[in-house]
PDB file of C-alpha atoms in Angstrom:
ATOM      1  CA  MET A   1     -68.648  37.127  36.697  1.00 60.00           C
ATOM      2  CA  HIS A   2     -66.661  36.257  40.028  1.00 60.00           C
ATOM      3  CA  GLY A   3     -63.474  36.862  38.246  1.00 62.00           C
ATOM      4  CA  SER A   4     -64.662  40.329  36.989  1.00 72.00           C
ATOM      5  CA  ILE A   5     -65.787  41.273  40.569  1.00 75.00           C
ATOM      6  CA  ALA A   6     -62.410  40.113  42.000  1.00 69.00           C
ATOM      7  CA  ARG A   7     -60.436  42.233  39.457  1.00 73.00           C
ATOM      8  CA  LEU A   8     -62.679  45.334  40.168  1.00 78.00           C
ATOM      9  CA  ARG A   9     -61.973  44.922  43.975  1.00 76.00           C
ATOM     10  CA  SER A  10     -58.297  44.357  43.295  1.00 73.00           C
ATOM     11  CA  LEU A  11     -58.437  47.595  41.171  1.00 75.00           C
ATOM     12  CA  VAL A  12     -60.313  49.655  43.915  1.00 78.00           C
ATOM     13  CA  ALA A  13     -57.732  48.310  46.457  1.00 75.00           C
ATOM     14  CA  GLU A  14     -54.965  49.486  44.339  1.00 73.00           C
ATOM     15  CA  LEU A  15     -56.501  52.922  43.810  1.00 76.00           C
ATOM     16  CA  ARG A  16     -56.878  53.203  47.495  1.00 77.00           C
ATOM     17  CA  ARG A  17     -53.292  52.088  48.245  1.00 70.00           C
ATOM     18  CA  ARG A  18     -51.881  54.609  45.849  1.00 71.00           C
ATOM     19  CA  ASN A  19     -54.089  57.316  47.419  1.00 77.00           C
ATOM     20  CA  VAL A  20     -55.701  58.051  43.959  1.00 83.00           C
ATOM     21  CA  PHE A  21     -59.090  58.819  45.665  1.00 84.00           C
ATOM     22  CA  LYS A  22     -57.427  61.187  48.166  1.00 85.00           C
ATOM     23  CA  VAL A  23     -55.508  63.154  45.658  1.00 85.00           C
ATOM     24  CA  ALA A  24     -58.431  63.405  43.189  1.00 87.00           C
ATOM     25  CA  SER A  25     -60.678  64.758  46.249  1.00 88.00           C
ATOM     26  CA  VAL A  26     -58.024  67.236  47.282  1.00 88.00           C
ATOM     27  CA  TYR A  27     -57.551  68.403  43.727  1.00 90.00           C
ATOM     28  CA  ALA A  28     -61.364  68.805  43.079  1.00 89.00           C
ATOM     29  CA  VAL A  29     -61.891  70.850  46.382  1.00 89.00           C
ATOM     30  CA  THR A  30     -58.798  73.066  45.462  1.00 90.00           C
ATOM     31  CA  ALA A  31     -59.895  73.556  41.923  1.00 88.00           C
ATOM     32  CA  TRP A  32     -63.569  74.427  42.863  1.00 90.00           C
ATOM     33  CA  GLY A  33     -62.250  76.979  45.459  1.00 90.00           C
ATOM     34  CA  ALA A  34     -59.881  78.483  42.934  1.00 89.00           C
ATOM     35  CA  SER A  35     -62.576  78.674  40.327  1.00 88.00           C
ATOM     36  CA  MET A  36     -64.837  80.486  42.733  1.00 89.00           C
ATOM     37  CA  GLY A  37     -62.117  82.984  43.642  1.00 88.00           C
ATOM     38  CA  ALA A  38     -61.349  83.471  39.892  1.00 87.00           C
ATOM     39  CA  SER A  39     -65.062  84.173  39.248  1.00 87.00           C
ATOM     40  CA  SER A  40     -64.888  87.012  41.797  1.00 86.00           C
ATOM     41  CA  LEU A  41     -61.478  88.391  41.244  1.00 86.00           C
ATOM     42  CA  PHE A  42     -61.114  88.339  37.568  1.00 85.00           C
ATOM     43  CA  PRO A  43     -63.956  90.969  36.795  1.00 85.00           C
ATOM     44  CA  ALA A  44     -62.377  93.082  39.430  1.00 83.00           C
ATOM     45  CA  PHE A  45     -59.141  93.294  37.514  1.00 82.00           C
ATOM     46  CA  GLY A  46     -60.914  93.954  34.157  1.00 84.00           C
ATOM     47  CA  ALA A  47     -60.248  90.407  32.784  1.00 85.00           C
ATOM     48  CA  PRO A  48     -62.198  89.537  29.648  1.00 88.00           C
ATOM     49  CA  ASN A  49     -65.499  87.464  29.903  1.00 86.00           C
ATOM     50  CA  TRP A  50     -63.728  84.387  28.554  1.00 89.00           C
ATOM     51  CA  ALA A  51     -60.987  84.318  31.277  1.00 88.00           C
ATOM     52  CA  VAL A  52     -63.170  82.558  33.941  1.00 88.00           C
ATOM     53  CA  PRO A  53     -64.457  79.820  31.636  1.00 90.00           C
ATOM     54  CA  LEU A  54     -61.032  79.161  30.398  1.00 90.00           C
ATOM     55  CA  PHE A  55     -59.726  78.971  33.927  1.00 90.00           C
ATOM     56  CA  VAL A  56     -62.402  76.441  34.868  1.00 89.00           C
ATOM     57  CA  ILE A  57     -61.705  74.372  31.663  1.00 91.00           C
ATOM     58  CA  ILE A  58     -57.906  74.234  32.550  1.00 91.00           C
ATOM     59  CA  ALA A  59     -58.848  73.154  36.060  1.00 89.00           C
ATOM     60  CA  VAL A  60     -61.090  70.396  34.917  1.00 90.00           C
ATOM     61  CA  LEU A  61     -58.417  69.254  32.541  1.00 90.00           C
ATOM     62  CA  GLY A  62     -55.938  69.031  35.222  1.00 89.00           C
ATOM     63  CA  LEU A  63     -57.897  66.418  37.292  1.00 88.00           C
ATOM     64  CA  PRO A  64     -56.973  63.417  34.973  1.00 88.00           C
ATOM     65  CA  ILE A  65     -53.363  64.537  35.047  1.00 88.00           C
ATOM     66  CA  ALA A  66     -53.273  64.608  38.790  1.00 85.00           C
ATOM     67  CA  ILE A  67     -54.927  61.147  38.965  1.00 84.00           C
ATOM     68  CA  ALA A  68     -52.415  59.768  36.461  1.00 83.00           C
ATOM     69  CA  LEU A  69     -49.429  61.298  38.568  1.00 80.00           C
ATOM     70  CA  ALA A  70     -51.011  59.722  41.645  1.00 77.00           C
ATOM     71  CA  TRP A  71     -51.070  56.330  40.103  1.00 73.00           C
ATOM     72  CA  ALA A  72     -47.637  56.431  38.391  1.00 69.00           C
ATOM     73  CA  TYR A  73     -45.721  57.874  41.346  1.00 62.00           C
ATOM     74  CA  GLU A  74     -47.756  56.415  44.226  1.00 55.00           C
ATOM     75  CA  LEU A  75     -48.212  59.698  46.092  1.00 49.00           C
ATOM     76  CA  ARG A  76     -48.531  58.224  49.683  1.00 45.00           C
ATOM     77  CA  PRO A  77     -47.940  60.167  52.869  1.00 40.00           C
ATOM     78  CA  SER A  78     -45.993  57.156  54.294  1.00 39.00           C
ATOM     79  CA  ASP A  79     -44.500  53.912  53.250  1.00 39.00           C
ATOM     80  CA  SER A  80     -44.229  52.497  56.677  1.00 37.00           C
ATOM     81  CA  LEU A  81     -45.777  49.110  57.638  1.00 38.00           C
ATOM     82  CA  SER A  82     -48.651  49.020  59.975  1.00 38.00           C
ATOM     83  CA  ALA A  83     -47.968  48.926  63.688  1.00 35.00           C
ATOM     84  CA  GLY A  84     -49.255  45.395  64.092  1.00 37.00           C
ATOM     85  CA  GLU A  85     -46.879  44.046  61.419  1.00 40.00           C
ATOM     86  CA  SER A  86     -43.766  46.214  62.267  1.00 40.00           C
ATOM     87  CA  LEU A  87     -40.508  44.423  61.783  1.00 39.00           C
ATOM     88  CA  SER A  88     -37.781  44.102  64.263  1.00 39.00           C
ATOM     89  CA  SER A  89     -35.580  46.956  62.863  1.00 39.00           C
ATOM     90  CA  GLY A  90     -36.391  50.693  63.492  1.00 41.00           C
ATOM     91  CA  ASN A  91     -35.505  51.250  59.774  1.00 44.00           C
ATOM     92  CA  SER A  92     -38.789  49.666  58.528  1.00 44.00           C
ATOM     93  CA  GLY A  93     -40.476  51.568  55.678  1.00 48.00           C
ATOM     94  CA  ARG A  94     -37.640  54.040  55.080  1.00 51.00           C
ATOM     95  CA  ALA A  95     -35.874  54.563  51.860  1.00 53.00           C
ATOM     96  CA  ALA A  96     -32.723  52.394  51.391  1.00 56.00           C
ATOM     97  CA  VAL A  97     -30.125  55.165  51.667  1.00 53.00           C
ATOM     98  CA  ALA A  98     -27.390  55.181  54.028  1.00 49.00           C
ATOM     99  CA  LEU A  99     -24.075  56.789  54.968  1.00 47.00           C
ATOM    100  CA  GLU A 100     -21.197  54.480  55.646  1.00 51.00           C
ATOM    101  CA  PRO A 101     -17.466  55.218  56.318  1.00 51.00           C
ATOM    102  CA  SER A 102     -15.225  54.762  53.275  1.00 50.00           C
ATOM    103  CA  GLY A 103     -12.384  52.170  53.344  1.00 52.00           C
ATOM    104  CA  ASP A 104      -9.761  54.431  54.782  1.00 51.00           C
ATOM    105  CA  GLY A 105     -12.225  55.744  57.354  1.00 50.00           C
ATOM    106  CA  THR A 106     -11.415  59.462  56.410  1.00 49.00           C
ATOM    107  CA  GLN A 107     -14.827  60.296  54.851  1.00 49.00           C
ATOM    108  CA  MET A 108     -18.479  58.926  54.408  1.00 46.00           C
ATOM    109  CA  ARG A 109     -19.912  57.657  51.293  1.00 47.00           C
ATOM    110  CA  LEU A 110     -23.572  57.470  50.331  1.00 46.00           C
ATOM    111  CA  THR A 111     -24.861  54.092  49.322  1.00 51.00           C
ATOM    112  CA  LEU A 112     -28.224  53.747  47.440  1.00 62.00           C
ATOM    113  CA  SER A 113     -30.139  50.482  47.112  1.00 72.00           C
ATOM    114  CA  GLY A 114     -33.351  49.254  45.596  1.00 86.00           C
ATOM    115  CA  MET A 115     -35.072  45.991  45.114  1.00 88.00           C
ATOM    116  CA  ARG A 116     -36.680  44.777  41.745  1.00 91.00           C
ATOM    117  CA  VAL A 117     -39.289  42.100  42.123  1.00 94.00           C
ATOM    118  CA  HIS A 118     -40.634  39.780  39.451  1.00 93.00           C
ATOM    119  CA  TRP A 119     -43.559  37.367  40.020  1.00 91.00           C
ATOM    120  CA  GLU A 120     -46.237  35.626  38.220  1.00 88.00           C
ATOM    121  CA  ASP A 121     -49.619  34.330  39.365  1.00 82.00           C
ATOM    122  CA  SER A 122     -53.252  33.826  37.930  1.00 79.00           C
ATOM    123  CA  ARG A 123     -53.498  37.517  36.915  1.00 80.00           C
ATOM    124  CA  GLY A 124     -50.343  37.345  34.795  1.00 84.00           C
ATOM    125  CA  ARG A 125     -46.781  38.455  35.115  1.00 88.00           C
ATOM    126  CA  HIS A 126     -45.777  41.482  37.344  1.00 90.00           C
ATOM    127  CA  GLU A 127     -42.716  43.572  37.977  1.00 91.00           C
ATOM    128  CA  ARG A 128     -42.242  46.388  40.648  1.00 90.00           C
ATOM    129  CA  SER A 129     -39.232  48.318  42.018  1.00 89.00           C
ATOM    130  CA  PHE A 130     -38.907  49.401  45.702  1.00 89.00           C
ATOM    131  CA  SER A 131     -36.511  51.596  47.635  1.00 84.00           C
ATOM    132  CA  HIS A 132     -38.361  50.885  51.021  1.00 86.00           C
ATOM    133  CA  SER A 133     -39.667  47.998  52.925  1.00 89.00           C
ATOM    134  CA  PHE A 134     -42.595  46.033  51.486  1.00 92.00           C
ATOM    135  CA  ARG A 135     -45.071  43.273  52.260  1.00 93.00           C
ATOM    136  CA  ILE A 136     -45.843  40.230  50.273  1.00 95.00           C
ATOM    137  CA  GLY A 137     -48.995  38.275  50.535  1.00 93.00           C
ATOM    138  CA  ARG A 138     -52.410  37.267  49.244  1.00 91.00           C
ATOM    139  CA  ASP A 139     -54.193  40.427  50.577  1.00 91.00           C
ATOM    140  CA  VAL A 140     -54.778  43.148  47.955  1.00 88.00           C
ATOM    141  CA  SER A 141     -53.215  45.748  50.418  1.00 89.00           C
ATOM    142  CA  CYS A 142     -49.800  44.020  50.006  1.00 91.00           C
ATOM    143  CA  ASP A 143     -47.211  45.811  47.901  1.00 90.00           C
ATOM    144  CA  VAL A 144     -46.645  42.441  46.206  1.00 93.00           C
ATOM    145  CA  HIS A 145     -50.121  40.989  45.839  1.00 92.00           C
ATOM    146  CA  VAL A 146     -49.892  37.158  44.989  1.00 91.00           C
ATOM    147  CA  ASP A 147     -53.039  35.529  44.001  1.00 89.00           C
ATOM    148  CA  ASP A 148     -52.325  32.226  45.493  1.00 89.00           C
ATOM    149  CA  PRO A 149     -54.764  30.485  47.923  1.00 90.00           C
ATOM    150  CA  LEU A 150     -52.019  28.796  49.766  1.00 92.00           C
ATOM    151  CA  ALA A 151     -50.205  32.100  50.694  1.00 93.00           C
ATOM    152  CA  SER A 152     -51.115  33.908  53.831  1.00 94.00           C
ATOM    153  CA  ARG A 153     -52.789  37.282  53.528  1.00 92.00           C
ATOM    154  CA  ARG A 154     -49.743  38.916  54.892  1.00 93.00           C
ATOM    155  CA  HIS A 155     -47.001  36.361  54.352  1.00 96.00           C
ATOM    156  CA  ALA A 156     -43.692  38.054  54.344  1.00 95.00           C
ATOM    157  CA  ALA A 157     -41.889  41.296  54.265  1.00 94.00           C
ATOM    158  CA  VAL A 158     -38.738  42.555  52.696  1.00 94.00           C
ATOM    159  CA  GLU A 159     -37.029  45.436  54.817  1.00 91.00           C
ATOM    160  CA  TYR A 160     -33.869  47.384  54.464  1.00 88.00           C
ATOM    161  CA  ALA A 161     -31.737  47.517  57.718  1.00 85.00           C
ATOM    162  CA  ASP A 162     -28.118  47.866  58.669  1.00 81.00           C
ATOM    163  CA  GLY A 163     -27.098  48.391  54.994  1.00 80.00           C
ATOM    164  CA  LEU A 164     -28.708  45.189  53.951  1.00 87.00           C
ATOM    165  CA  TRP A 165     -32.007  43.849  52.609  1.00 90.00           C
ATOM    166  CA  TRP A 166     -33.740  41.227  54.818  1.00 92.00           C
ATOM    167  CA  VAL A 167     -36.618  38.915  54.201  1.00 95.00           C
ATOM    168  CA  VAL A 168     -38.951  38.413  57.241  1.00 94.00           C
ATOM    169  CA  ASP A 169     -41.767  35.628  57.556  1.00 95.00           C
ATOM    170  CA  LEU A 170     -44.839  37.192  59.143  1.00 94.00           C
ATOM    171  CA  GLY A 171     -46.040  34.184  60.816  1.00 93.00           C
ATOM    172  CA  SER A 172     -47.301  32.556  57.651  1.00 93.00           C
ATOM    173  CA  ARG A 173     -49.114  29.136  57.486  1.00 91.00           C
ATOM    174  CA  ASN A 174     -46.770  27.522  54.955  1.00 93.00           C
ATOM    175  CA  GLY A 175     -43.549  29.330  55.681  1.00 94.00           C
ATOM    176  CA  THR A 176     -41.168  31.410  53.448  1.00 95.00           C
ATOM    177  CA  LEU A 177     -38.444  29.587  51.428  1.00 95.00           C
ATOM    178  CA  LEU A 178     -35.378  31.497  50.285  1.00 95.00           C
ATOM    179  CA  ASN A 179     -33.744  29.547  47.511  1.00 94.00           C
ATOM    180  CA  GLY A 180     -35.364  26.502  48.652  1.00 92.00           C
ATOM    181  CA  SER A 181     -34.472  26.896  52.353  1.00 93.00           C
ATOM    182  CA  ARG A 182     -37.220  27.767  54.919  1.00 94.00           C
ATOM    183  CA  VAL A 183     -36.176  31.012  56.655  1.00 94.00           C
ATOM    184  CA  SER A 184     -37.604  33.335  59.422  1.00 93.00           C
ATOM    185  CA  ARG A 185     -35.361  36.363  59.028  1.00 93.00           C
ATOM    186  CA  VAL A 186     -32.180  36.457  56.843  1.00 93.00           C
ATOM    187  CA  PRO A 187     -30.449  38.955  54.745  1.00 93.00           C
ATOM    188  CA  LEU A 188     -30.725  38.558  51.015  1.00 92.00           C
ATOM    189  CA  PRO A 189     -28.140  38.127  48.371  1.00 91.00           C
ATOM    190  CA  SER A 190     -27.967  40.103  45.326  1.00 89.00           C
ATOM    191  CA  ARG A 191     -30.160  37.726  43.400  1.00 93.00           C
ATOM    192  CA  CYS A 192     -32.574  35.201  44.946  1.00 94.00           C
ATOM    193  CA  GLU A 193     -35.943  33.483  44.683  1.00 95.00           C
ATOM    194  CA  LEU A 194     -38.692  33.430  47.375  1.00 95.00           C
ATOM    195  CA  ARG A 195     -41.493  30.833  47.606  1.00 95.00           C
ATOM    196  CA  LEU A 196     -44.521  31.331  49.712  1.00 94.00           C
ATOM    197  CA  HIS A 197     -44.958  27.538  50.009  1.00 94.00           C
ATOM    198  CA  GLU A 198     -43.005  24.456  48.658  1.00 92.00           C
ATOM    199  CA  ASP A 199     -45.102  24.383  45.442  1.00 91.00           C
ATOM    200  CA  ALA A 200     -45.384  28.143  44.797  1.00 92.00           C
ATOM    201  CA  THR A 201     -44.288  29.909  41.720  1.00 92.00           C
ATOM    202  CA  PRO A 202     -40.943  31.536  42.680  1.00 94.00           C
ATOM    203  CA  ILE A 203     -40.845  35.344  43.281  1.00 96.00           C
ATOM    204  CA  ARG A 204     -37.530  36.646  41.940  1.00 95.00           C
ATOM    205  CA  LEU A 205     -35.722  39.440  43.895  1.00 95.00           C
ATOM    206  CA  GLU A 206     -32.806  41.403  42.492  1.00 93.00           C
ATOM    207  CA  ILE A 207     -31.042  44.026  44.571  1.00 90.00           C
ATOM    208  CA  VAL A 208     -30.345  47.001  42.298  1.00 86.00           C
ATOM    209  CA  SER A 209     -27.685  49.155  44.121  1.00 68.00           C
ATOM    210  CA  SER A 210     -24.788  51.600  43.859  1.00 52.00           C
ATOM    211  CA  PRO A 211     -21.327  49.955  43.488  1.00 48.00           C
ATOM    212  CA  ASP A 212     -20.549  50.408  47.226  1.00 49.00           C
ATOM    213  CA  ALA A 213     -23.900  49.034  48.722  1.00 50.00           C
ATOM    214  CA  ARG A 214     -23.359  45.979  50.927  1.00 54.00           C
ATOM    215  CA  THR A 215     -24.725  42.504  49.923  1.00 55.00           C
ATOM    216  CA  VAL A 216     -24.305  38.995  51.106  1.00 56.00           C
ATOM    217  CA  THR A 217     -23.498  35.817  49.392  1.00 52.00           C
ATOM    218  CA  HIS A 218     -25.784  32.740  49.638  1.00 50.00           C
ATOM    219  CA  SER A 219     -23.339  30.993  51.764  1.00 47.00           C
ATOM    220  CA  ARG A 220     -23.897  33.339  54.484  1.00 50.00           C
ATOM    221  CA  ILE A 221     -27.734  32.824  54.632  1.00 51.00           C
ATOM    222  CA  HIS A 222     -27.636  29.911  56.870  1.00 49.00           C
ATOM    223  CA  LEU A 223     -25.428  31.626  59.405  1.00 43.00           C
ATOM    224  CA  THR A 224     -27.915  34.556  60.070  1.00 43.00           C
ATOM    225  CA  ASN A 225     -31.181  32.663  59.969  1.00 49.00           C
ATOM    226  CA  GLU A 226     -32.971  33.658  63.075  1.00 48.00           C
TER     227      GLU A 226
END
């Protein structure tokens, strides 16, 4: 019973995070207004009697489509982190897109970068892809929600800044480990593993980027640990 309630709460939180309720509400109000307008305007323009019911049916059938799109594409007004948990860089929450000078300095090149995340917990295996900063933790509001009692509610964040992906510990209880080493804020190599405590199941991170995007090697991590 407790597990069912927890799953229901997790589902509701995910629906809220993806703004499914907001999208559904806006669509319903818009469709209702359009239907009222159609019932008044269609007869004035000599439309047949079945035109208004058909319009209403189409509007109703569009609601689940709008909900499905909101869930699939995460229609959110902003991907930025909350003010209380903002990271050190001004690029927090922005898409990982940058203009950088080419090798000869004569032109600019566009670099695109994304982050693919794989993790496993008591709820099963999960995979998500990001092109913006995201949070990791036990709280259901986190983008990477980990069902682990030893993880902090808002444990760590991954941000894109200065052309690199960084991991940032958010003052967690048990620390954040990158490839076995405890870190506070470091750039990420192209492939790595995060643990939210020493005995935690690893969270695998993989940078998916254009050929010109910058990355760091594991040997550089200890030099930039702040």
